[in-house]
Coordinates of C-alpha atoms and ligand atoms in Angstrom, one line a residue:
X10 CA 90.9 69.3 70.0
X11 CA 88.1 70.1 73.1
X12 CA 89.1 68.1 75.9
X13 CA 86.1 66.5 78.1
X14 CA 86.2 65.1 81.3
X15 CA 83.4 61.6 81.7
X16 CA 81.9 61.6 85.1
X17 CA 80.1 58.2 84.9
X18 CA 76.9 58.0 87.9
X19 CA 74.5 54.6 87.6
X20 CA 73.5 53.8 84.8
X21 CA 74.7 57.9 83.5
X22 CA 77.5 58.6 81.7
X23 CA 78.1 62.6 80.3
X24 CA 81.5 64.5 79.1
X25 CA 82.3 67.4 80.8
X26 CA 83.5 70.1 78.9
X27 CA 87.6 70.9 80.4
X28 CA 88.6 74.9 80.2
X29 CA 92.0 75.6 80.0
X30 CA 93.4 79.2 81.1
X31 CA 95.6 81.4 79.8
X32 CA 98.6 80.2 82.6
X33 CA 97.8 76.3 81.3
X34 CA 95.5 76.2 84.6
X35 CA 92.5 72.9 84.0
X36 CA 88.9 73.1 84.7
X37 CA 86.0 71.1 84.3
X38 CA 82.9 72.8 83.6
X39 CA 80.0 71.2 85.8
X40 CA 77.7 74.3 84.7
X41 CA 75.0 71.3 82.7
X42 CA 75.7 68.9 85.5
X43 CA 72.4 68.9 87.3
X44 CA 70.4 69.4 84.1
X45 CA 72.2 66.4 82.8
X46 CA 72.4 63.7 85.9
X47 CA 70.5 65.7 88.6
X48 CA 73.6 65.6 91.0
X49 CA 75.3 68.6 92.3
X50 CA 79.0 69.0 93.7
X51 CA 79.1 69.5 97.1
X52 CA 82.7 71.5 98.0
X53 CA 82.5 73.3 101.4
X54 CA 85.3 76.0 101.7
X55 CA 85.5 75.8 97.7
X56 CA 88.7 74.3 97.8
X57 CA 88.3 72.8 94.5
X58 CA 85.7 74.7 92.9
X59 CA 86.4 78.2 90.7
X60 CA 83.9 80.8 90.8
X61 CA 84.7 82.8 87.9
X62 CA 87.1 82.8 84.7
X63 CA 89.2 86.6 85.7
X64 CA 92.0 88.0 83.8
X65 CA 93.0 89.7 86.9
X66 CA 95.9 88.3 89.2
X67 CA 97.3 85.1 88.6
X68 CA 98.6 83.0 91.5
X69 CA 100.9 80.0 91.4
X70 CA 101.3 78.8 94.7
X71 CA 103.7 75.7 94.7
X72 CA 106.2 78.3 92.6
X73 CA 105.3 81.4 94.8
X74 CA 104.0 83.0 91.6
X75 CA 101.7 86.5 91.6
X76 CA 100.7 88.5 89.0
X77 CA 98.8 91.5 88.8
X78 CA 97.3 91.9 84.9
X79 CA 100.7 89.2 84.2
X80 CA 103.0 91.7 85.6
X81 CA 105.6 89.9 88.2
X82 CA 104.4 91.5 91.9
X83 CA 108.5 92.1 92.4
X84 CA 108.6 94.2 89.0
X85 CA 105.6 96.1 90.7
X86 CA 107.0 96.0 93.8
X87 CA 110.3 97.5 92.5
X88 CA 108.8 100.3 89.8
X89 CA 105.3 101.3 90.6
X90 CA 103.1 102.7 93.1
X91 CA 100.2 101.6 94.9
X92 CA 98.0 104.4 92.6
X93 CA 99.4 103.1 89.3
X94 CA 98.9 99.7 90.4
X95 CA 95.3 100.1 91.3
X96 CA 94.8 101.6 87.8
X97 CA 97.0 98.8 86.6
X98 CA 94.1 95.7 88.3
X99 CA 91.3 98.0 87.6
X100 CA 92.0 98.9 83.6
X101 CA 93.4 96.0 82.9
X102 CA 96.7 97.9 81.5
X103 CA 99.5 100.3 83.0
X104 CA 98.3 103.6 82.5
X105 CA 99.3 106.3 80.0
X106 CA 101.0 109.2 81.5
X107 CA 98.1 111.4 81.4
X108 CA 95.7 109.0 82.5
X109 CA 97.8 108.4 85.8
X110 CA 97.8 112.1 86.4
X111 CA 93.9 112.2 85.5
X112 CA 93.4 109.6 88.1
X113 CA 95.8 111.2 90.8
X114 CA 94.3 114.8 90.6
X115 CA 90.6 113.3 90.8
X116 CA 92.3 111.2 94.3
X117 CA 93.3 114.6 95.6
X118 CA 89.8 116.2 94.5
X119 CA 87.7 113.2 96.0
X120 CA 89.7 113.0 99.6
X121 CA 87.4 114.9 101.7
X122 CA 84.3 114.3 103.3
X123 CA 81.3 116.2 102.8
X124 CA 80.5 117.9 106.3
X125 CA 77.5 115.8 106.6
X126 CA 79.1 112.6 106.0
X127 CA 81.8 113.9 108.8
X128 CA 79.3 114.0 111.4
X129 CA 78.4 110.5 110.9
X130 CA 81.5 109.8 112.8
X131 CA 80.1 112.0 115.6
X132 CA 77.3 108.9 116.5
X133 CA 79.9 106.3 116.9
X134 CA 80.8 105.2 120.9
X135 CA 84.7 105.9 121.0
X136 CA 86.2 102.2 121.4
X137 CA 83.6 101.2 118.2
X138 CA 85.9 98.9 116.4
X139 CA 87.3 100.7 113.4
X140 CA 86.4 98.0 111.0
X141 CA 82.8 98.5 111.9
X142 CA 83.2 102.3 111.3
X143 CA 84.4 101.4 107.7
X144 CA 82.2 99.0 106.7
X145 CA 79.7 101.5 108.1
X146 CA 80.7 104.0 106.0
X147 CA 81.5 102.7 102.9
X148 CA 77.7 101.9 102.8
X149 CA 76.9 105.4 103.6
X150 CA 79.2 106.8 100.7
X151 CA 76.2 105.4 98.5
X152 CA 73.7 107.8 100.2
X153 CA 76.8 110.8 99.1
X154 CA 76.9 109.9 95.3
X155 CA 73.8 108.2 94.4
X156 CA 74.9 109.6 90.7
X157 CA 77.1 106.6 91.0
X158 CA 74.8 103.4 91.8
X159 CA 74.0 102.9 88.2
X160 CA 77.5 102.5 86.7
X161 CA 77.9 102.5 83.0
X162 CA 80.8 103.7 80.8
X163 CA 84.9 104.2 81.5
X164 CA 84.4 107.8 82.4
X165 CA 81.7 107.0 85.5
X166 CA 84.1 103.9 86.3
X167 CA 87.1 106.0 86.8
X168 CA 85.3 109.0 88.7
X169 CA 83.4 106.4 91.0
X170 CA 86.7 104.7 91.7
X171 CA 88.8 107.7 92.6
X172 CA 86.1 108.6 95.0
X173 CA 86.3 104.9 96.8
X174 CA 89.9 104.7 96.6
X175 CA 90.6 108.2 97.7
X176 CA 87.7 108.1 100.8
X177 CA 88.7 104.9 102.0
X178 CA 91.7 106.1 103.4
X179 CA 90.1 109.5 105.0
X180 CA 87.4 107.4 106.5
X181 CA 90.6 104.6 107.9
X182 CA 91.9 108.2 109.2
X183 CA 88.8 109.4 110.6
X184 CA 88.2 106.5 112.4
X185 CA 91.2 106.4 114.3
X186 CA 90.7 110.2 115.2
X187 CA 87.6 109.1 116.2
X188 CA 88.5 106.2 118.3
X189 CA 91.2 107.7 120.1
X190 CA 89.1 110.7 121.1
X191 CA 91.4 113.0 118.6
X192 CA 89.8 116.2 116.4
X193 CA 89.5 114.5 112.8
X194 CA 92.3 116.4 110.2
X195 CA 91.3 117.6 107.1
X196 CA 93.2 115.9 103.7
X197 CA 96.0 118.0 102.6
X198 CA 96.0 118.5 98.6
X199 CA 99.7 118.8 98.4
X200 CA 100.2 115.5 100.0
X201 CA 100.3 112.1 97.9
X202 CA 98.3 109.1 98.7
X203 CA 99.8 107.6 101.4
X204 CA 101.4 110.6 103.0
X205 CA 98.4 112.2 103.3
X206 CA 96.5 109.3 104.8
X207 CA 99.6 109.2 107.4
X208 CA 98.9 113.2 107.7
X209 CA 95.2 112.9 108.4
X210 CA 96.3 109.7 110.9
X211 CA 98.8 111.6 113.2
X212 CA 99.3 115.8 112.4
X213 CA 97.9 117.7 115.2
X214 CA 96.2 121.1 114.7
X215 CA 99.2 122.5 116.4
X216 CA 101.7 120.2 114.8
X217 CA 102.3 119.0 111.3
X218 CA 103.1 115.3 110.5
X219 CA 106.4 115.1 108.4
X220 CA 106.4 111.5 106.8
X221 CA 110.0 110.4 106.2
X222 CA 110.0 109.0 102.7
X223 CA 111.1 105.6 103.9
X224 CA 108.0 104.7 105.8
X225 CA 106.1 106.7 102.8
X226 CA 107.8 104.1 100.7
X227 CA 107.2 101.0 102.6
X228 CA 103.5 102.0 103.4
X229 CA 103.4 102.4 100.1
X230 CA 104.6 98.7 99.5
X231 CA 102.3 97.1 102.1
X232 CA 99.0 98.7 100.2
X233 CA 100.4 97.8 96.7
X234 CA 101.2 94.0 97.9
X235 CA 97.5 93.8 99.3
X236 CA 96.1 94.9 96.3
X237 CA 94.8 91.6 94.5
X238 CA 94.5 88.4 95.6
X239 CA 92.2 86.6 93.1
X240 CA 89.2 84.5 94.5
X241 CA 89.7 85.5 98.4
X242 CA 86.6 85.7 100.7
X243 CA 86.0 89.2 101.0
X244 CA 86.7 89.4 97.3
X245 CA 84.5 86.4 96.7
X246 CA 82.1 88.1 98.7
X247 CA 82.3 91.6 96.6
X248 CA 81.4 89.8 93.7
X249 CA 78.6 87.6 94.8
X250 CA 76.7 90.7 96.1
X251 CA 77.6 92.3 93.0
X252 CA 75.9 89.4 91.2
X253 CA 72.9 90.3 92.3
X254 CA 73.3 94.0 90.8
X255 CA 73.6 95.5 94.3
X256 CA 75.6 98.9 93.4
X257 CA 80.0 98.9 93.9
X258 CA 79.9 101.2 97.3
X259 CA 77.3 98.0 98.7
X260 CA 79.4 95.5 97.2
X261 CA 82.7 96.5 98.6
X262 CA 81.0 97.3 102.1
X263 CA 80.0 93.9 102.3
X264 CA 83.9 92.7 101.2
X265 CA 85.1 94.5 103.9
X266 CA 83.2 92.9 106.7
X267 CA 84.3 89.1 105.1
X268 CA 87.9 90.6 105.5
X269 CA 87.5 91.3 109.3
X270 CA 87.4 87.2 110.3
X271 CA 90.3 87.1 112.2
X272 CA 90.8 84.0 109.1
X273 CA 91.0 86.3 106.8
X274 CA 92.0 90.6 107.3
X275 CA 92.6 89.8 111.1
X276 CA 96.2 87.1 110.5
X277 CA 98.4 89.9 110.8
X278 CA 96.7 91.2 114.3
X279 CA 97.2 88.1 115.1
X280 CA 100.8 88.3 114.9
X281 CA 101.2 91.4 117.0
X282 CA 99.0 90.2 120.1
X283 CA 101.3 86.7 119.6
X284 CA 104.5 88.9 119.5
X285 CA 102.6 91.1 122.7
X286 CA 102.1 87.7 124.7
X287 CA 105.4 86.3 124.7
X288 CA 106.8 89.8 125.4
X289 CA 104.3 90.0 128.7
X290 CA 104.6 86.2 129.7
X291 CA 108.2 86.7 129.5
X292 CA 108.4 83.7 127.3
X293 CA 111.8 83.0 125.5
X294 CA 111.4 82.4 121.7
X295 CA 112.6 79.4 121.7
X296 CA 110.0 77.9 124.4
X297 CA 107.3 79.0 122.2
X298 CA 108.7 77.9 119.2
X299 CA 108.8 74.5 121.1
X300 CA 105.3 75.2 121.9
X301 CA 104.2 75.8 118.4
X302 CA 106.0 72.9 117.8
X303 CA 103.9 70.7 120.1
X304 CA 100.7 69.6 118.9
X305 CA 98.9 69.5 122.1
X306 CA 100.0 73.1 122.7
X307 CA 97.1 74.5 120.6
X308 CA 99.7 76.8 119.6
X309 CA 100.9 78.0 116.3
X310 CA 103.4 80.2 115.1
X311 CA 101.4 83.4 114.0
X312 CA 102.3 84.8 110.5
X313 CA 103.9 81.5 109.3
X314 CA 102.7 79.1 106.7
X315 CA 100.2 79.7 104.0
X316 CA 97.1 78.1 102.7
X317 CA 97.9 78.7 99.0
X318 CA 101.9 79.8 98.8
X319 CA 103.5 76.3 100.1
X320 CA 107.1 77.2 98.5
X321 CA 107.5 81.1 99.8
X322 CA 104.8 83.9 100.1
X323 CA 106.4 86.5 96.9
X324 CA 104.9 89.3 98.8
X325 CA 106.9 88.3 102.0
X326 CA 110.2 88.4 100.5
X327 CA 109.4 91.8 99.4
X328 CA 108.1 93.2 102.6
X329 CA 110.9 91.4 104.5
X330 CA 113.6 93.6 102.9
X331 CA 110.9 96.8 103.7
X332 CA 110.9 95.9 106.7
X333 CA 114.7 95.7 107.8
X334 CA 115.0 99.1 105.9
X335 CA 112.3 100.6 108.2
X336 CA 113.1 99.3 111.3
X337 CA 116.5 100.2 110.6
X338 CA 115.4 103.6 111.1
X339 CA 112.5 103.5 112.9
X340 CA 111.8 100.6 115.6
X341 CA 115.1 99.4 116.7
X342 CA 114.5 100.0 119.6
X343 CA 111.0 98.0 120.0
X344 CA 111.0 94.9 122.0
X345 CA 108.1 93.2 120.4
X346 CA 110.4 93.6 116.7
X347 CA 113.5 91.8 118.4
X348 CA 111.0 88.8 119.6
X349 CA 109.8 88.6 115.9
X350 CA 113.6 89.1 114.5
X351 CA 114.3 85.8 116.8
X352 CA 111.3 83.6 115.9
X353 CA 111.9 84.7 112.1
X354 CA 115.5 83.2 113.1
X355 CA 114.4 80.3 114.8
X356 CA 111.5 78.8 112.7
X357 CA 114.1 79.7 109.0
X358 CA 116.4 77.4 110.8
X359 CA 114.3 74.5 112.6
X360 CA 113.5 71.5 110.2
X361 CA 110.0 71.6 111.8
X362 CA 109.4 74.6 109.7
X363 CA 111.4 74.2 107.0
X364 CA 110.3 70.8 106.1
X365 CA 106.7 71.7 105.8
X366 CA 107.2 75.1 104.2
X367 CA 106.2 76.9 106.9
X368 CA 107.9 80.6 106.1
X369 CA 106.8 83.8 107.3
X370 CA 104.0 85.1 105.5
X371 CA 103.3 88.6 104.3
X372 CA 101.0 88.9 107.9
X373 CA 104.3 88.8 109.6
X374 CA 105.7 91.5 108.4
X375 CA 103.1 94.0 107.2
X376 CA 102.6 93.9 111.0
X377 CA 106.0 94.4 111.7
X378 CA 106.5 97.3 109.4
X379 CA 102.8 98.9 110.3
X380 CA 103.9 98.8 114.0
X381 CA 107.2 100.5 113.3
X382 CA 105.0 103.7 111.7
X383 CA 103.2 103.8 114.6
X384 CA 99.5 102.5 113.2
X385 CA 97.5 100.8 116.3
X386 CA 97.2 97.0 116.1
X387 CA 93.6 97.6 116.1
X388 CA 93.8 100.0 112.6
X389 CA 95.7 97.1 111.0
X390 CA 92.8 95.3 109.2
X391 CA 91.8 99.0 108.1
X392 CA 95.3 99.2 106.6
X393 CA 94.8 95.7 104.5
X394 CA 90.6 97.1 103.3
X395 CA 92.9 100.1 102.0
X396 CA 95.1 97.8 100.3
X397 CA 92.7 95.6 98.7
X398 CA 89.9 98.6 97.5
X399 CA 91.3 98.3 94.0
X400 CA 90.9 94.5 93.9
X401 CA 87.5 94.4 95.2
X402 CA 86.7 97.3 92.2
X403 CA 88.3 95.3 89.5
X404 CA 86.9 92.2 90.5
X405 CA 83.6 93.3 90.9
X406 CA 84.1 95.4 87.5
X407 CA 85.4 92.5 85.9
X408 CA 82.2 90.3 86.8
X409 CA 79.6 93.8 85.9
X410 CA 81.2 94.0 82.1
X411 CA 80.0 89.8 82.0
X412 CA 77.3 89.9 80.0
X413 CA 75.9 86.5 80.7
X414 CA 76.7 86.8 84.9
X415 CA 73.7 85.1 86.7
X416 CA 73.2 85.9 90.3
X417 CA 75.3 84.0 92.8
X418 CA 72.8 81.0 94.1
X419 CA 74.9 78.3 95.5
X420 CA 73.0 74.7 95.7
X421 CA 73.3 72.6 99.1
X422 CA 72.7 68.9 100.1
X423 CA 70.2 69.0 102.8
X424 CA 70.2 66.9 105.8
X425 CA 67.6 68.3 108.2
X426 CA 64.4 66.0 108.8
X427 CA 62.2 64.9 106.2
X428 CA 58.5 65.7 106.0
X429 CA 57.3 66.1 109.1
X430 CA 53.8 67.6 110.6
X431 CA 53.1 70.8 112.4
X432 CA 52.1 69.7 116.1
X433 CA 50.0 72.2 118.2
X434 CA 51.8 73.7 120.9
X435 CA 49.6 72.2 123.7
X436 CA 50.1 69.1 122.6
X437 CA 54.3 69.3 122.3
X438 CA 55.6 67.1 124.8
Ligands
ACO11 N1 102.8 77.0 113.4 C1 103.1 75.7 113.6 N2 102.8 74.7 112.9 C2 102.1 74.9 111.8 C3 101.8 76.3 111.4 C4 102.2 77.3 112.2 N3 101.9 78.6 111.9 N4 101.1 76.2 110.2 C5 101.0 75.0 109.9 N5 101.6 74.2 110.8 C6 101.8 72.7 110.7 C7 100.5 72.0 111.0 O1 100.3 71.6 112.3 C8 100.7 70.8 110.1 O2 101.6 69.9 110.7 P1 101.4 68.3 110.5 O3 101.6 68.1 109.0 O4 102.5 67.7 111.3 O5 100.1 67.9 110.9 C9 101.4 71.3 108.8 O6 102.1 72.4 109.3 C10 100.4 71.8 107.7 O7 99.4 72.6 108.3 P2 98.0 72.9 107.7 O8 97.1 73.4 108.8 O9 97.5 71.7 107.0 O10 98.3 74.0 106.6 P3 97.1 74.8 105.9 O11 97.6 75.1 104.5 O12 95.8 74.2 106.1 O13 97.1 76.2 106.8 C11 97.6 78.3 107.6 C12 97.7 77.3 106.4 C13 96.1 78.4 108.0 C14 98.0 79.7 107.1 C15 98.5 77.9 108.7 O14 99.8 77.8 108.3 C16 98.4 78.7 110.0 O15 97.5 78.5 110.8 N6 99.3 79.8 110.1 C17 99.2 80.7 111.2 C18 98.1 81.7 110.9 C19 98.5 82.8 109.9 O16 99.6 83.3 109.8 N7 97.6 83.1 109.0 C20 97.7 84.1 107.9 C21 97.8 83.4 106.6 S1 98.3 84.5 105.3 C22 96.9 85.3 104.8 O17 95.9 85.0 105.2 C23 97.1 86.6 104.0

């Protein structure tokens, strides 16, 4: 039987109709609310308001539940790569094995720039900030292949795809190159995905970058972790420019300036320049996890807690163990990792933290682990638009293959003045 939900206003009484997803999930559809009563809903930070039906990830947070097309993120985590897992969210299935090598050789064809698009980088002052150079840039990739701004068809899909997912990561190089005054390196077609990004972000002309296959592994991780994160803002914002049939390289671009807010991309940058303060103040952990304590501190514990996840971030747990494995290896001897080794310590074992779920999200330790490779704190929201490409394709996909999508046109409740007359300006007082 339908179930309906009765919103009674006045002398107004309607049912609303109540959709149920595919995980049990409830939701009252208010789309015939203002027809009906003339009322809207008024939700700022849309807490309580879905956007969109998407078969695409599925989050649980009170069971720290994610799913990428209903795949567990630890299966994926364990058994697939960050390429098979953006085929995965964007295809809706795992792919074949000749559709995975289809889609890897089209990422190797597609990861230079044309020379033209190279010199773009030539106009940029060298401390632009790199997140400005990519979103930047992936609006100029739709000047490159305006054979791609109508999309139609599997076959276009895939091509325009490889060509976003593969570029993304030569323009993240470039940009470093760029803003660290260094001669940009060409892609190297022997190289997989993330070893050749780490190729193009630190070989030298004279000297070859040789990625050990444990940070290849855990980069690897980090991207694959970020891939999907269901109704996000940048992702939100993805697909309410692409409601208004604005092409996928416009639509992303726009995604990726919503993911610099320090709110959003910017958490785990946070976490370094926290971990970089208490190394300079020469603070102990332990005074500023009192401090974070405190409420009139104005200080909080960088990379812990969670706005959705309020048992354990999955993709945390994950990156905690990629983590110990790289720094094992590779940043021992770091003092910033030892202060976030002892806070980790402190805040698991402090019933401050513990009894308001406070853990350490996945901010705390991509940053960690990104560190340990040697990526600039200032490259780190590049690293997460990487990561989340595939997401911001499937979603806006997803909402392109809707044949009834209307534009995005959110109502509001206005408060300004009411009618009021134009006075001459000779006669303001
Ligand atoms: N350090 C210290 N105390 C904290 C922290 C923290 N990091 N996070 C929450 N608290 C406390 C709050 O003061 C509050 O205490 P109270 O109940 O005594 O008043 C309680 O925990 C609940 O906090 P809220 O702010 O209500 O939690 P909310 O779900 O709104 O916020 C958020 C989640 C924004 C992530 C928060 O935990 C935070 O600021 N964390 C640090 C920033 C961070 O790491 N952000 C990245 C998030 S992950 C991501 O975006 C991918």
């Amino acid at each position: 039987m339908a179930r309906t939900a009765t919103l009674t206003y006045g002398d107004k009484k309607i049912e609303l109709p109540v959709i149920e997803g595919s995980e049990g999930e409830l939701g009252i559809d208010i789309s015939q609310l203002r027809d009906k009563t003339g009322l809207i809903t008024l939700d700022p930070g849309f807490g309580n308001t879905g956007s969109c039906a998407s078969a695409i990830t599925f989050i649980d947070g009170e069971k720290g539940i994610l799913r990428y097309r209903g795949i567990p993120i630890e299966q994926l985590a364990e058994k697939s790569r960050f390429i098979e897992t953006a085929w995965l969210l964007i295809f809706g299935r795992l792919p074949k094995k000749n559709e995975m090598t289809r889609f890897s050789d089209r990422l190797t064809d597609n990861a230079h720039l044309h020379e033209s698009f190279r010199h773009h980088f030539e106009g940029f002052p060298v401390d632009a900030p790199p997140m400005a150079i990519m979103s930047a840039m992936l609006n100029t990739l739709a000047c490159f292949h305006t054979e791609f701004l109508e999309l139609e068809g599997d076959e276009a899909f895939e091509e325009a795809t490889a060509r976003l997912i593969s570029k993304v990561r030569t323009i993240a190089a470039y940009s470093y190159r760029k803003t660290s005054g260094l001669p940009l390196v060409y892609p190297d077609p022997k190289l997989k995905y993330v070893a050749n990004f780490l190729h193009m972000m630190f070989s030298e002309p004279y000297k070859q970058y040789i990625c050990p296959p444990e940070i290849e592994r855990a980069l690897n991780m980090v991207l694959l972790l970020h891939a999907d994160h269901e109704q996000n803002c940048s992702t939100s914002t993805v697909r309410i420019v692409g409601s208004s049939k604005a092409n996928l390289f416009a639509s992303v671009a726009a995604g990726n300036s919503a993911l610099w807010g320090p709110l959003h991309g910017g958490a785990n940058v946070a976490v370094l320049e926290m971990l970089e303060k208490i190394r300079r103040g020469g603070i102990s952990a332990e005074n500023y996890v009192k401090l974070a304590k405190d409420k009139n501190s104005g200080v909080r514990l960088m990379g812990f807690g969670h706005r959705v996840y309020k048992h354990f971030d999955p993709r945390a747990k994950i990156l905690k163990s990629a983590s110990d494995q790289v720094l094992a290896l590779h940043g021992a001897k770091d003092p910033l990792v030892d202060i976030a080794r002892r806070l980790e310590d402190l805040a698991l074992n402090d019933s401050y933290f513990v009894d308001r779920k406070l853990y350490p999200n996945v901010d705390f330790y991509s940053g960690i682990i990104m560190k340990a490779i040697g990526i600039p704190v200032n490259m780190f929201t590049v690293m997460f638009a990487i990561g989340r490409m595939p997401g911001w394709i499937a979603q806006w996909k997803e909402q392109h293959n809707e044949h009834e999508s209307r534009i995005a046109r959110p109502r509001q409740v206005y408060t300004g003045p009411t009618l009021t007359d134009y006075i001459p300006i000779e006669q303001r007082t």
